[in-house]
């Protein structure tokens, strides 16, 4: 990759993330072209390199589907701030948005329990975890999260309680992953995407990811990373 390619990549990455953070949507074609010196073709090349590096996810039409913690389409969570409405990519991402977007320190996260369909709405802010008996269930271990990231995100959901998790697993025939209470989920989300809206952001390597997970109270084989996350 040429040095100018790397420069375009970072400009395009920032255009993607700021479109989501500021407007709750993916960047338009003109916005992408502007970030790549006026060339949409150069921008699309940068998008593919960014997808290969796991900075974002593209669909078959080269549209940005995910730029964690933001999603371009409904994946089970709406996240409403004072000024912006987002689709959250998953429970983890939905709790992360108020920590990342400076002008939105508090949001309303809305979803439904996959086990029983009960609606849930939680106020999530930077000051303290939300109160509640709900739990998050993560189906896919960290080492396999990018094998099919849309499947991973679709299966990081909030449930009424662990009994609803067990009922849903029995109905779907899937093995149990990791269950987190709201406090642990909030700690996981709090600083995970720190710096993602800034130039020069780097994804965590396995060692630093493991240390971060441990600080949030998460350890063991499920949380063992084998590549950058």
PDB file of N, CA, C and O in Angstrom, residues 29-107:
ATOM      1  N   UNK A  29     -22.316   9.332  -0.823  1.00  0.00           N
ATOM      2  CA  UNK A  29     -21.264   9.206  -1.831  1.00  0.00           C
ATOM      3  C   UNK A  29     -20.466  10.504  -1.989  1.00  0.00           C
ATOM      4  O   UNK A  29     -19.223  10.472  -2.038  1.00  0.00           O
ATOM      5  N   UNK A  30     -21.116  11.675  -2.061  1.00  0.00           N
ATOM      6  CA  UNK A  30     -20.332  12.918  -2.145  1.00  0.00           C
ATOM      7  C   UNK A  30     -19.436  13.133  -0.923  1.00  0.00           C
ATOM      8  O   UNK A  30     -18.313  13.637  -1.060  1.00  0.00           O
ATOM      9  N   UNK A  31     -19.910  12.778   0.257  1.00  0.00           N
ATOM     10  CA  UNK A  31     -19.085  12.931   1.461  1.00  0.00           C
ATOM     11  C   UNK A  31     -17.861  12.025   1.397  1.00  0.00           C
ATOM     12  O   UNK A  31     -16.744  12.431   1.772  1.00  0.00           O
ATOM     13  N   UNK A  32     -18.047  10.799   0.917  1.00  0.00           N
ATOM     14  CA  UNK A  32     -16.905   9.886   0.765  1.00  0.00           C
ATOM     15  C   UNK A  32     -15.921  10.415  -0.275  1.00  0.00           C
ATOM     16  O   UNK A  32     -14.705  10.387  -0.067  1.00  0.00           O
ATOM     17  N   UNK A  33     -16.450  10.888  -1.382  1.00  0.00           N
ATOM     18  CA  UNK A  33     -15.571  11.415  -2.426  1.00  0.00           C
ATOM     19  C   UNK A  33     -14.781  12.615  -1.918  1.00  0.00           C
ATOM     20  O   UNK A  33     -13.567  12.737  -2.181  1.00  0.00           O
ATOM     21  N   UNK A  34     -15.426  13.505  -1.184  1.00  0.00           N
ATOM     22  CA  UNK A  34     -14.735  14.665  -0.626  1.00  0.00           C
ATOM     23  C   UNK A  34     -13.581  14.246   0.270  1.00  0.00           C
ATOM     24  O   UNK A  34     -12.523  14.899   0.294  1.00  0.00           O
ATOM     25  N   UNK A  35     -13.772  13.153   1.020  1.00  0.00           N
ATOM     26  CA  UNK A  35     -12.723  12.674   1.927  1.00  0.00           C
ATOM     27  C   UNK A  35     -11.555  12.055   1.183  1.00  0.00           C
ATOM     28  O   UNK A  35     -10.467  11.897   1.754  1.00  0.00           O
ATOM     29  N   UNK A  36     -11.769  11.717  -0.078  1.00  0.00           N
ATOM     30  CA  UNK A  36     -10.720  11.062  -0.875  1.00  0.00           C
ATOM     31  C   UNK A  36     -10.292  11.947  -2.039  1.00  0.00           C
ATOM     32  O   UNK A  36     -10.046  11.469  -3.146  1.00  0.00           O
ATOM     33  N   UNK A  37     -10.227  13.235  -1.800  1.00  0.00           N
ATOM     34  CA  UNK A  37      -9.722  14.153  -2.816  1.00  0.00           C
ATOM     35  C   UNK A  37     -10.635  14.324  -4.001  1.00  0.00           C
ATOM     36  O   UNK A  37     -10.179  14.681  -5.095  1.00  0.00           O
ATOM     37  N   UNK A  38     -11.925  14.054  -3.831  1.00  0.00           N
ATOM     38  CA  UNK A  38     -12.880  14.239  -4.921  1.00  0.00           C
ATOM     39  C   UNK A  38     -13.159  12.995  -5.726  1.00  0.00           C
ATOM     40  O   UNK A  38     -13.936  13.046  -6.685  1.00  0.00           O
ATOM     41  N   UNK A  39     -12.559  11.865  -5.364  1.00  0.00           N
ATOM     42  CA  UNK A  39     -12.709  10.645  -6.148  1.00  0.00           C
ATOM     43  C   UNK A  39     -13.485   9.582  -5.368  1.00  0.00           C
ATOM     44  O   UNK A  39     -12.991   9.064  -4.355  1.00  0.00           O
ATOM     45  N   UNK A  40     -14.674   9.234  -5.839  1.00  0.00           N
ATOM     46  CA  UNK A  40     -15.439   8.168  -5.196  1.00  0.00           C
ATOM     47  C   UNK A  40     -14.744   6.820  -5.387  1.00  0.00           C
ATOM     48  O   UNK A  40     -14.789   5.965  -4.503  1.00  0.00           O
ATOM     49  N   UNK A  41     -14.078   6.632  -6.512  1.00  0.00           N
ATOM     50  CA  UNK A  41     -13.354   5.377  -6.757  1.00  0.00           C
ATOM     51  C   UNK A  41     -12.249   5.181  -5.725  1.00  0.00           C
ATOM     52  O   UNK A  41     -12.065   4.077  -5.182  1.00  0.00           O
ATOM     53  N   UNK A  42     -11.510   6.244  -5.431  1.00  0.00           N
ATOM     54  CA  UNK A  42     -10.461   6.158  -4.407  1.00  0.00           C
ATOM     55  C   UNK A  42     -11.077   5.888  -3.048  1.00  0.00           C
ATOM     56  O   UNK A  42     -10.557   5.094  -2.258  1.00  0.00           O
ATOM     57  N   UNK A  43     -12.198   6.528  -2.769  1.00  0.00           N
ATOM     58  CA  UNK A  43     -12.873   6.304  -1.490  1.00  0.00           C
ATOM     59  C   UNK A  43     -13.311   4.851  -1.352  1.00  0.00           C
ATOM     60  O   UNK A  43     -13.164   4.250  -0.281  1.00  0.00           O
ATOM     61  N   UNK A  44     -13.841   4.271  -2.421  1.00  0.00           N
ATOM     62  CA  UNK A  44     -14.286   2.876  -2.352  1.00  0.00           C
ATOM     63  C   UNK A  44     -13.111   1.926  -2.155  1.00  0.00           C
ATOM     64  O   UNK A  44     -13.222   0.928  -1.424  1.00  0.00           O
ATOM     65  N   UNK A  45     -11.990   2.222  -2.772  1.00  0.00           N
ATOM     66  CA  UNK A  45     -10.795   1.413  -2.534  1.00  0.00           C
ATOM     67  C   UNK A  45     -10.385   1.486  -1.057  1.00  0.00           C
ATOM     68  O   UNK A  45     -10.027   0.474  -0.445  1.00  0.00           O
ATOM     69  N   UNK A  46     -10.472   2.686  -0.495  1.00  0.00           N
ATOM     70  CA  UNK A  46     -10.144   2.859   0.924  1.00  0.00           C
ATOM     71  C   UNK A  46     -11.128   2.094   1.802  1.00  0.00           C
ATOM     72  O   UNK A  46     -10.728   1.461   2.795  1.00  0.00           O
ATOM     73  N   UNK A  47     -12.408   2.123   1.459  1.00  0.00           N
ATOM     74  CA  UNK A  47     -13.408   1.387   2.240  1.00  0.00           C
ATOM     75  C   UNK A  47     -13.081  -0.100   2.290  1.00  0.00           C
ATOM     76  O   UNK A  47     -13.209  -0.740   3.341  1.00  0.00           O
ATOM     77  N   UNK A  48     -12.674  -0.658   1.181  1.00  0.00           N
ATOM     78  CA  UNK A  48     -12.345  -2.081   1.159  1.00  0.00           C
ATOM     79  C   UNK A  48     -11.119  -2.389   2.018  1.00  0.00           C
ATOM     80  O   UNK A  48     -11.084  -3.416   2.706  1.00  0.00           O
ATOM     81  N   UNK A  49     -10.123  -1.514   1.981  1.00  0.00           N
ATOM     82  CA  UNK A  49      -8.957  -1.736   2.848  1.00  0.00           C
ATOM     83  C   UNK A  49      -9.349  -1.611   4.326  1.00  0.00           C
ATOM     84  O   UNK A  49      -8.879  -2.382   5.178  1.00  0.00           O
ATOM     85  N   UNK A  50     -10.223  -0.659   4.623  1.00  0.00           N
ATOM     86  CA  UNK A  50     -10.687  -0.488   6.005  1.00  0.00           C
ATOM     87  C   UNK A  50     -11.496  -1.696   6.454  1.00  0.00           C
ATOM     88  O   UNK A  50     -11.398  -2.119   7.612  1.00  0.00           O
ATOM     89  N   UNK A  51     -12.291  -2.257   5.555  1.00  0.00           N
ATOM     90  CA  UNK A  51     -13.042  -3.465   5.891  1.00  0.00           C
ATOM     91  C   UNK A  51     -12.104  -4.640   6.128  1.00  0.00           C
ATOM     92  O   UNK A  51     -12.293  -5.424   7.074  1.00  0.00           O
ATOM     93  N   UNK A  52     -11.083  -4.764   5.295  1.00  0.00           N
ATOM     94  CA  UNK A  52     -10.106  -5.844   5.477  1.00  0.00           C
ATOM     95  C   UNK A  52      -9.390  -5.726   6.816  1.00  0.00           C
ATOM     96  O   UNK A  52      -9.012  -6.733   7.422  1.00  0.00           O
ATOM     97  N   UNK A  53      -9.212  -4.486   7.295  1.00  0.00           N
ATOM     98  CA  UNK A  53      -8.547  -4.242   8.574  1.00  0.00           C
ATOM     99  C   UNK A  53      -9.526  -4.223   9.751  1.00  0.00           C
ATOM    100  O   UNK A  53      -9.147  -3.910  10.878  1.00  0.00           O
ATOM    101  N   UNK A  54     -10.780  -4.573   9.493  1.00  0.00           N
ATOM    102  CA  UNK A  54     -11.826  -4.672  10.530  1.00  0.00           C
ATOM    103  C   UNK A  54     -12.156  -3.336  11.182  1.00  0.00           C
ATOM    104  O   UNK A  54     -12.527  -3.288  12.347  1.00  0.00           O
ATOM    105  N   UNK A  55     -12.040  -2.259  10.410  1.00  0.00           N
ATOM    106  CA  UNK A  55     -12.495  -0.959  10.909  1.00  0.00           C
ATOM    107  C   UNK A  55     -13.972  -0.737  10.618  1.00  0.00           C
ATOM    108  O   UNK A  55     -14.610   0.109  11.256  1.00  0.00           O
ATOM    109  N   UNK A  56     -14.507  -1.469   9.648  1.00  0.00           N
ATOM    110  CA  UNK A  56     -15.915  -1.337   9.290  1.00  0.00           C
ATOM    111  C   UNK A  56     -16.343  -2.579   8.518  1.00  0.00           C
ATOM    112  O   UNK A  56     -15.532  -3.456   8.217  1.00  0.00           O
ATOM    113  N   UNK A  57     -17.636  -2.657   8.207  1.00  0.00           N
ATOM    114  CA  UNK A  57     -18.189  -3.799   7.488  1.00  0.00           C
ATOM    115  C   UNK A  57     -18.980  -3.277   6.292  1.00  0.00           C
ATOM    116  O   UNK A  57     -19.788  -2.351   6.427  1.00  0.00           O
ATOM    117  N   UNK A  58     -18.730  -3.879   5.121  1.00  0.00           N
ATOM    118  CA  UNK A  58     -19.427  -3.500   3.894  1.00  0.00           C
ATOM    119  C   UNK A  58     -20.398  -4.594   3.473  1.00  0.00           C
ATOM    120  O   UNK A  58     -20.170  -5.776   3.739  1.00  0.00           O
ATOM    121  N   UNK A  59     -21.472  -4.194   2.768  1.00  0.00           N
ATOM    122  CA  UNK A  59     -22.338  -5.205   2.174  1.00  0.00           C
ATOM    123  C   UNK A  59     -21.884  -5.458   0.731  1.00  0.00           C
ATOM    124  O   UNK A  59     -20.867  -4.917   0.277  1.00  0.00           O
ATOM    125  N   UNK A  60     -22.639  -6.267   0.005  1.00  0.00           N
ATOM    126  CA  UNK A  60     -22.239  -6.635  -1.355  1.00  0.00           C
ATOM    127  C   UNK A  60     -22.287  -5.457  -2.322  1.00  0.00           C
ATOM    128  O   UNK A  60     -21.711  -5.529  -3.416  1.00  0.00           O
ATOM    129  N   UNK A  61     -22.988  -4.393  -1.927  1.00  0.00           N
ATOM    130  CA  UNK A  61     -23.080  -3.201  -2.790  1.00  0.00           C
ATOM    131  C   UNK A  61     -22.083  -2.115  -2.381  1.00  0.00           C
ATOM    132  O   UNK A  61     -22.209  -0.968  -2.824  1.00  0.00           O
ATOM    133  N   UNK A  62     -21.123  -2.464  -1.541  1.00  0.00           N
ATOM    134  CA  UNK A  62     -20.078  -1.557  -1.056  1.00  0.00           C
ATOM    135  C   UNK A  62     -20.622  -0.460  -0.162  1.00  0.00           C
ATOM    136  O   UNK A  62     -20.031   0.607  -0.039  1.00  0.00           O
ATOM    137  N   UNK A  63     -21.757  -0.705   0.468  1.00  0.00           N
ATOM    138  CA  UNK A  63     -22.308   0.225   1.443  1.00  0.00           C
ATOM    139  C   UNK A  63     -21.820  -0.149   2.838  1.00  0.00           C
ATOM    140  O   UNK A  63     -21.694  -1.338   3.164  1.00  0.00           O
ATOM    141  N   UNK A  64     -21.568   0.857   3.667  1.00  0.00           N
ATOM    142  CA  UNK A  64     -21.136   0.602   5.040  1.00  0.00           C
ATOM    143  C   UNK A  64     -22.332   0.125   5.857  1.00  0.00           C
ATOM    144  O   UNK A  64     -23.343   0.823   5.965  1.00  0.00           O
ATOM    145  N   UNK A  65     -22.211  -1.070   6.413  1.00  0.00           N
ATOM    146  CA  UNK A  65     -23.274  -1.637   7.242  1.00  0.00           C
ATOM    147  C   UNK A  65     -22.990  -1.396   8.719  1.00  0.00           C
ATOM    148  O   UNK A  65     -23.887  -1.061   9.494  1.00  0.00           O
ATOM    149  N   UNK A  66     -21.731  -1.544   9.106  1.00  0.00           N
ATOM    150  CA  UNK A  66     -21.314  -1.363  10.491  1.00  0.00           C
ATOM    151  C   UNK A  66     -20.034  -0.547  10.538  1.00  0.00           C
ATOM    152  O   UNK A  66     -19.114  -0.763   9.750  1.00  0.00           O
ATOM    153  N   UNK A  67     -19.998   0.377  11.459  1.00  0.00           N
ATOM    154  CA  UNK A  67     -18.776   1.082  11.836  1.00  0.00           C
ATOM    155  C   UNK A  67     -18.872   1.190  13.348  1.00  0.00           C
ATOM    156  O   UNK A  67     -19.369   2.179  13.874  1.00  0.00           O
ATOM    157  N   UNK A  68     -18.464   0.143  14.017  1.00  0.00           N
ATOM    158  CA  UNK A  68     -18.706   0.011  15.462  1.00  0.00           C
ATOM    159  C   UNK A  68     -18.325   1.275  16.223  1.00  0.00           C
ATOM    160  O   UNK A  68     -17.251   1.814  16.011  1.00  0.00           O
ATOM    161  N   UNK A  69     -19.232   1.767  17.087  1.00  0.00           N
ATOM    162  CA  UNK A  69     -20.459   1.154  17.598  1.00  0.00           C
ATOM    163  C   UNK A  69     -21.729   1.475  16.814  1.00  0.00           C
ATOM    164  O   UNK A  69     -22.821   1.245  17.323  1.00  0.00           O
ATOM    165  N   UNK A  70     -21.586   1.974  15.593  1.00  0.00           N
ATOM    166  CA  UNK A  70     -22.753   2.433  14.840  1.00  0.00           C
ATOM    167  C   UNK A  70     -23.150   1.415  13.777  1.00  0.00           C
ATOM    168  O   UNK A  70     -22.292   0.751  13.194  1.00  0.00           O
ATOM    169  N   UNK A  71     -24.452   1.343  13.495  1.00  0.00           N
ATOM    170  CA  UNK A  71     -24.971   0.492  12.433  1.00  0.00           C
ATOM    171  C   UNK A  71     -25.786   1.332  11.461  1.00  0.00           C
ATOM    172  O   UNK A  71     -26.390   2.341  11.840  1.00  0.00           O
ATOM    173  N   UNK A  72     -25.806   0.900  10.204  1.00  0.00           N
ATOM    174  CA  UNK A  72     -26.547   1.629   9.176  1.00  0.00           C
ATOM    175  C   UNK A  72     -27.974   1.126   9.027  1.00  0.00           C
ATOM    176  O   UNK A  72     -28.753   1.718   8.283  1.00  0.00           O
ATOM    177  N   UNK A  73     -28.312   0.042   9.730  1.00  0.00           N
ATOM    178  CA  UNK A  73     -29.660  -0.508   9.635  1.00  0.00           C
ATOM    179  C   UNK A  73     -30.026  -1.136  10.968  1.00  0.00           C
ATOM    180  O   UNK A  73     -29.140  -1.416  11.795  1.00  0.00           O
ATOM    181  N   UNK A  74     -31.315  -1.385  11.217  1.00  0.00           N
ATOM    182  CA  UNK A  74     -31.720  -1.941  12.513  1.00  0.00           C
ATOM    183  C   UNK A  74     -31.112  -3.314  12.773  1.00  0.00           C
ATOM    184  O   UNK A  74     -31.208  -4.209  11.929  1.00  0.00           O
ATOM    185  N   UNK A  75     -30.493  -3.472  13.920  1.00  0.00           N
ATOM    186  CA  UNK A  75     -29.928  -4.752  14.346  1.00  0.00           C
ATOM    187  C   UNK A  75     -30.386  -5.102  15.762  1.00  0.00           C
ATOM    188  O   UNK A  75     -29.703  -5.821  16.475  1.00  0.00           O
ATOM    189  N   UNK A  76     -31.536  -4.577  16.148  1.00  0.00           N
ATOM    190  CA  UNK A  76     -32.099  -4.944  17.435  1.00  0.00           C
ATOM    191  C   UNK A  76     -32.114  -3.847  18.475  1.00  0.00           C
ATOM    192  O   UNK A  76     -32.740  -4.005  19.525  1.00  0.00           O
ATOM    193  N   UNK A  77     -31.417  -2.721  18.203  1.00  0.00           N
ATOM    194  CA  UNK A  77     -31.312  -1.650  19.194  1.00  0.00           C
ATOM    195  C   UNK A  77     -31.479  -0.290  18.541  1.00  0.00           C
ATOM    196  O   UNK A  77     -30.874  -0.008  17.512  1.00  0.00           O
ATOM    197  N   UNK A  78     -32.279   0.567  19.169  1.00  0.00           N
ATOM    198  CA  UNK A  78     -32.262   1.989  18.829  1.00  0.00           C
ATOM    199  C   UNK A  78     -31.624   2.728  20.003  1.00  0.00           C
ATOM    200  O   UNK A  78     -31.799   2.350  21.162  1.00  0.00           O
ATOM    201  N   UNK A  79     -30.882   3.771  19.682  1.00  0.00           N
ATOM    202  CA  UNK A  79     -30.168   4.556  20.691  1.00  0.00           C
ATOM    203  C   UNK A  79     -30.507   6.019  20.439  1.00  0.00           C
ATOM    204  O   UNK A  79     -30.058   6.612  19.457  1.00  0.00           O
ATOM    205  N   UNK A  80     -31.304   6.594  21.325  1.00  0.00           N
ATOM    206  CA  UNK A  80     -31.791   7.959  21.123  1.00  0.00           C
ATOM    207  C   UNK A  80     -31.096   8.927  22.070  1.00  0.00           C
ATOM    208  O   UNK A  80     -31.181   8.793  23.293  1.00  0.00           O
ATOM    209  N   UNK A  81     -30.380   9.884  21.490  1.00  0.00           N
ATOM    210  CA  UNK A  81     -29.778  10.948  22.268  1.00  0.00           C
ATOM    211  C   UNK A  81     -30.668  12.183  22.240  1.00  0.00           C
ATOM    212  O   UNK A  81     -31.797  12.159  21.736  1.00  0.00           O
ATOM    213  N   UNK A  82     -30.150  13.290  22.755  1.00  0.00           N
ATOM    214  CA  UNK A  82     -30.915  14.537  22.746  1.00  0.00           C
ATOM    215  C   UNK A  82     -31.035  15.111  21.343  1.00  0.00           C
ATOM    216  O   UNK A  82     -31.993  15.823  21.026  1.00  0.00           O
ATOM    217  N   UNK A  83     -30.060  14.802  20.474  1.00  0.00           N
ATOM    218  CA  UNK A  83     -30.026  15.407  19.145  1.00  0.00           C
ATOM    219  C   UNK A  83     -30.024  14.390  18.015  1.00  0.00           C
ATOM    220  O   UNK A  83     -30.319  14.759  16.868  1.00  0.00           O
ATOM    221  N   UNK A  84     -29.680  13.134  18.299  1.00  0.00           N
ATOM    222  CA  UNK A  84     -29.436  12.156  17.237  1.00  0.00           C
ATOM    223  C   UNK A  84     -30.041  10.812  17.612  1.00  0.00           C
ATOM    224  O   UNK A  84     -30.055  10.432  18.781  1.00  0.00           O
ATOM    225  N   UNK A  85     -30.517  10.098  16.590  1.00  0.00           N
ATOM    226  CA  UNK A  85     -31.004   8.731  16.767  1.00  0.00           C
ATOM    227  C   UNK A  85     -30.103   7.793  15.973  1.00  0.00           C
ATOM    228  O   UNK A  85     -29.868   8.017  14.787  1.00  0.00           O
ATOM    229  N   UNK A  86     -29.597   6.771  16.649  1.00  0.00           N
ATOM    230  CA  UNK A  86     -28.724   5.788  16.010  1.00  0.00           C
ATOM    231  C   UNK A  86     -29.348   4.403  16.056  1.00  0.00           C
ATOM    232  O   UNK A  86     -30.171   4.108  16.918  1.00  0.00           O
ATOM    233  N   UNK A  87     -28.877   3.524  15.158  1.00  0.00           N
ATOM    234  CA  UNK A  87     -29.038   2.091  15.322  1.00  0.00           C
ATOM    235  C   UNK A  87     -27.779   1.585  16.013  1.00  0.00           C
ATOM    236  O   UNK A  87     -26.668   1.835  15.527  1.00  0.00           O
ATOM    237  N   UNK A  88     -27.944   0.901  17.133  1.00  0.00           N
ATOM    238  CA  UNK A  88     -26.799   0.299  17.801  1.00  0.00           C
ATOM    239  C   UNK A  88     -26.506  -1.059  17.202  1.00  0.00           C
ATOM    240  O   UNK A  88     -27.419  -1.837  16.911  1.00  0.00           O
ATOM    241  N   UNK A  89     -25.235  -1.367  16.995  1.00  0.00           N
ATOM    242  CA  UNK A  89     -24.878  -2.635  16.378  1.00  0.00           C
ATOM    243  C   UNK A  89     -25.207  -3.847  17.235  1.00  0.00           C
ATOM    244  O   UNK A  89     -25.420  -4.943  16.721  1.00  0.00           O
ATOM    245  N   UNK A  90     -25.258  -3.671  18.563  1.00  0.00           N
ATOM    246  CA  UNK A  90     -25.491  -4.764  19.498  1.00  0.00           C
ATOM    247  C   UNK A  90     -25.614  -4.151  20.889  1.00  0.00           C
ATOM    248  O   UNK A  90     -25.549  -2.919  21.036  1.00  0.00           O
ATOM    249  N   UNK A  91     -25.763  -4.977  21.906  1.00  0.00           N
ATOM    250  CA  UNK A  91     -25.843  -4.459  23.276  1.00  0.00           C
ATOM    251  C   UNK A  91     -24.563  -3.721  23.658  1.00  0.00           C
ATOM    252  O   UNK A  91     -24.608  -2.623  24.238  1.00  0.00           O
ATOM    253  N   UNK A  92     -23.436  -4.298  23.353  1.00  0.00           N
ATOM    254  CA  UNK A  92     -22.124  -3.698  23.644  1.00  0.00           C
ATOM    255  C   UNK A  92     -22.024  -2.327  22.984  1.00  0.00           C
ATOM    256  O   UNK A  92     -21.706  -1.322  23.636  1.00  0.00           O
ATOM    257  N   UNK A  93     -22.304  -2.267  21.695  1.00  0.00           N
ATOM    258  CA  UNK A  93     -22.181  -1.016  20.957  1.00  0.00           C
ATOM    259  C   UNK A  93     -23.181   0.029  21.438  1.00  0.00           C
ATOM    260  O   UNK A  93     -22.858   1.220  21.533  1.00  0.00           O
ATOM    261  N   UNK A  94     -24.410  -0.394  21.724  1.00  0.00           N
ATOM    262  CA  UNK A  94     -25.434   0.561  22.154  1.00  0.00           C
ATOM    263  C   UNK A  94     -25.042   1.247  23.456  1.00  0.00           C
ATOM    264  O   UNK A  94     -25.250   2.454  23.627  1.00  0.00           O
ATOM    265  N   UNK A  95     -24.454   0.484  24.374  1.00  0.00           N
ATOM    266  CA  UNK A  95     -23.994   1.063  25.632  1.00  0.00           C
ATOM    267  C   UNK A  95     -22.758   1.931  25.440  1.00  0.00           C
ATOM    268  O   UNK A  95     -22.462   2.794  26.269  1.00  0.00           O
ATOM    269  N   UNK A  96     -22.027   1.740  24.335  1.00  0.00           N
ATOM    270  CA  UNK A  96     -20.786   2.488  24.110  1.00  0.00           C
ATOM    271  C   UNK A  96     -21.018   3.872  23.532  1.00  0.00           C
ATOM    272  O   UNK A  96     -20.193   4.774  23.706  1.00  0.00           O
ATOM    273  N   UNK A  97     -22.122   4.083  22.830  1.00  0.00           N
ATOM    274  CA  UNK A  97     -22.315   5.331  22.095  1.00  0.00           C
ATOM    275  C   UNK A  97     -22.225   6.577  22.975  1.00  0.00           C
ATOM    276  O   UNK A  97     -21.532   7.538  22.610  1.00  0.00           O
ATOM    277  N   UNK A  98     -22.872   6.632  24.146  1.00  0.00           N
ATOM    278  CA  UNK A  98     -22.757   7.868  24.934  1.00  0.00           C
ATOM    279  C   UNK A  98     -21.345   8.119  25.463  1.00  0.00           C
ATOM    280  O   UNK A  98     -20.997   9.258  25.770  1.00  0.00           O
ATOM    281  N   UNK A  99     -20.534   7.084  25.557  1.00  0.00           N
ATOM    282  CA  UNK A  99     -19.149   7.259  25.991  1.00  0.00           C
ATOM    283  C   UNK A  99     -18.270   7.798  24.862  1.00  0.00           C
ATOM    284  O   UNK A  99     -17.242   8.416  25.119  1.00  0.00           O
ATOM    285  N   UNK A 100     -18.681   7.557  23.629  1.00  0.00           N
ATOM    286  CA  UNK A 100     -17.874   7.951  22.478  1.00  0.00           C
ATOM    287  C   UNK A 100     -18.270   9.312  21.924  1.00  0.00           C
ATOM    288  O   UNK A 100     -17.405  10.109  21.552  1.00  0.00           O
ATOM    289  N   UNK A 101     -19.572   9.586  21.849  1.00  0.00           N
ATOM    290  CA  UNK A 101     -20.055  10.821  21.224  1.00  0.00           C
ATOM    291  C   UNK A 101     -20.095  11.923  22.282  1.00  0.00           C
ATOM    292  O   UNK A 101     -20.928  11.908  23.192  1.00  0.00           O
ATOM    293  N   UNK A 102     -19.205  12.875  22.153  1.00  0.00           N
ATOM    294  CA  UNK A 102     -18.990  13.888  23.198  1.00  0.00           C
ATOM    295  C   UNK A 102     -20.249  14.673  23.531  1.00  0.00           C
ATOM    296  O   UNK A 102     -20.508  14.979  24.701  1.00  0.00           O
ATOM    297  N   UNK A 103     -21.051  15.007  22.521  1.00  0.00           N
ATOM    298  CA  UNK A 103     -22.215  15.864  22.753  1.00  0.00           C
ATOM    299  C   UNK A 103     -23.457  15.104  23.213  1.00  0.00           C
ATOM    300  O   UNK A 103     -24.516  15.704  23.387  1.00  0.00           O
ATOM    301  N   UNK A 104     -23.343  13.789  23.382  1.00  0.00           N
ATOM    302  CA  UNK A 104     -24.491  12.975  23.789  1.00  0.00           C
ATOM    303  C   UNK A 104     -24.117  12.127  25.004  1.00  0.00           C
ATOM    304  O   UNK A 104     -23.904  10.921  24.904  1.00  0.00           O
ATOM    305  N   UNK A 105     -24.022  12.729  26.189  1.00  0.00           N
ATOM    306  CA  UNK A 105     -23.576  12.004  27.380  1.00  0.00           C
ATOM    307  C   UNK A 105     -24.614  11.048  27.953  1.00  0.00           C
ATOM    308  O   UNK A 105     -24.293  10.249  28.828  1.00  0.00           O
ATOM    309  N   UNK A 106     -25.864  11.121  27.455  1.00  0.00           N
ATOM    310  CA  UNK A 106     -26.920  10.236  27.954  1.00  0.00           C
ATOM    311  C   UNK A 106     -27.845   9.866  26.812  1.00  0.00           C
ATOM    312  O   UNK A 106     -28.238  10.716  26.015  1.00  0.00           O
ATOM    313  N   UNK A 107     -28.176   8.572  26.719  1.00  0.00           N
ATOM    314  CA  UNK A 107     -29.042   8.095  25.644  1.00  0.00           C
ATOM    315  C   UNK A 107     -30.084   7.148  26.213  1.00  0.00           C
ATOM    316  O   UNK A 107     -29.946   6.625  27.321  1.00  0.00           O
TER     317      UNK A 107
END
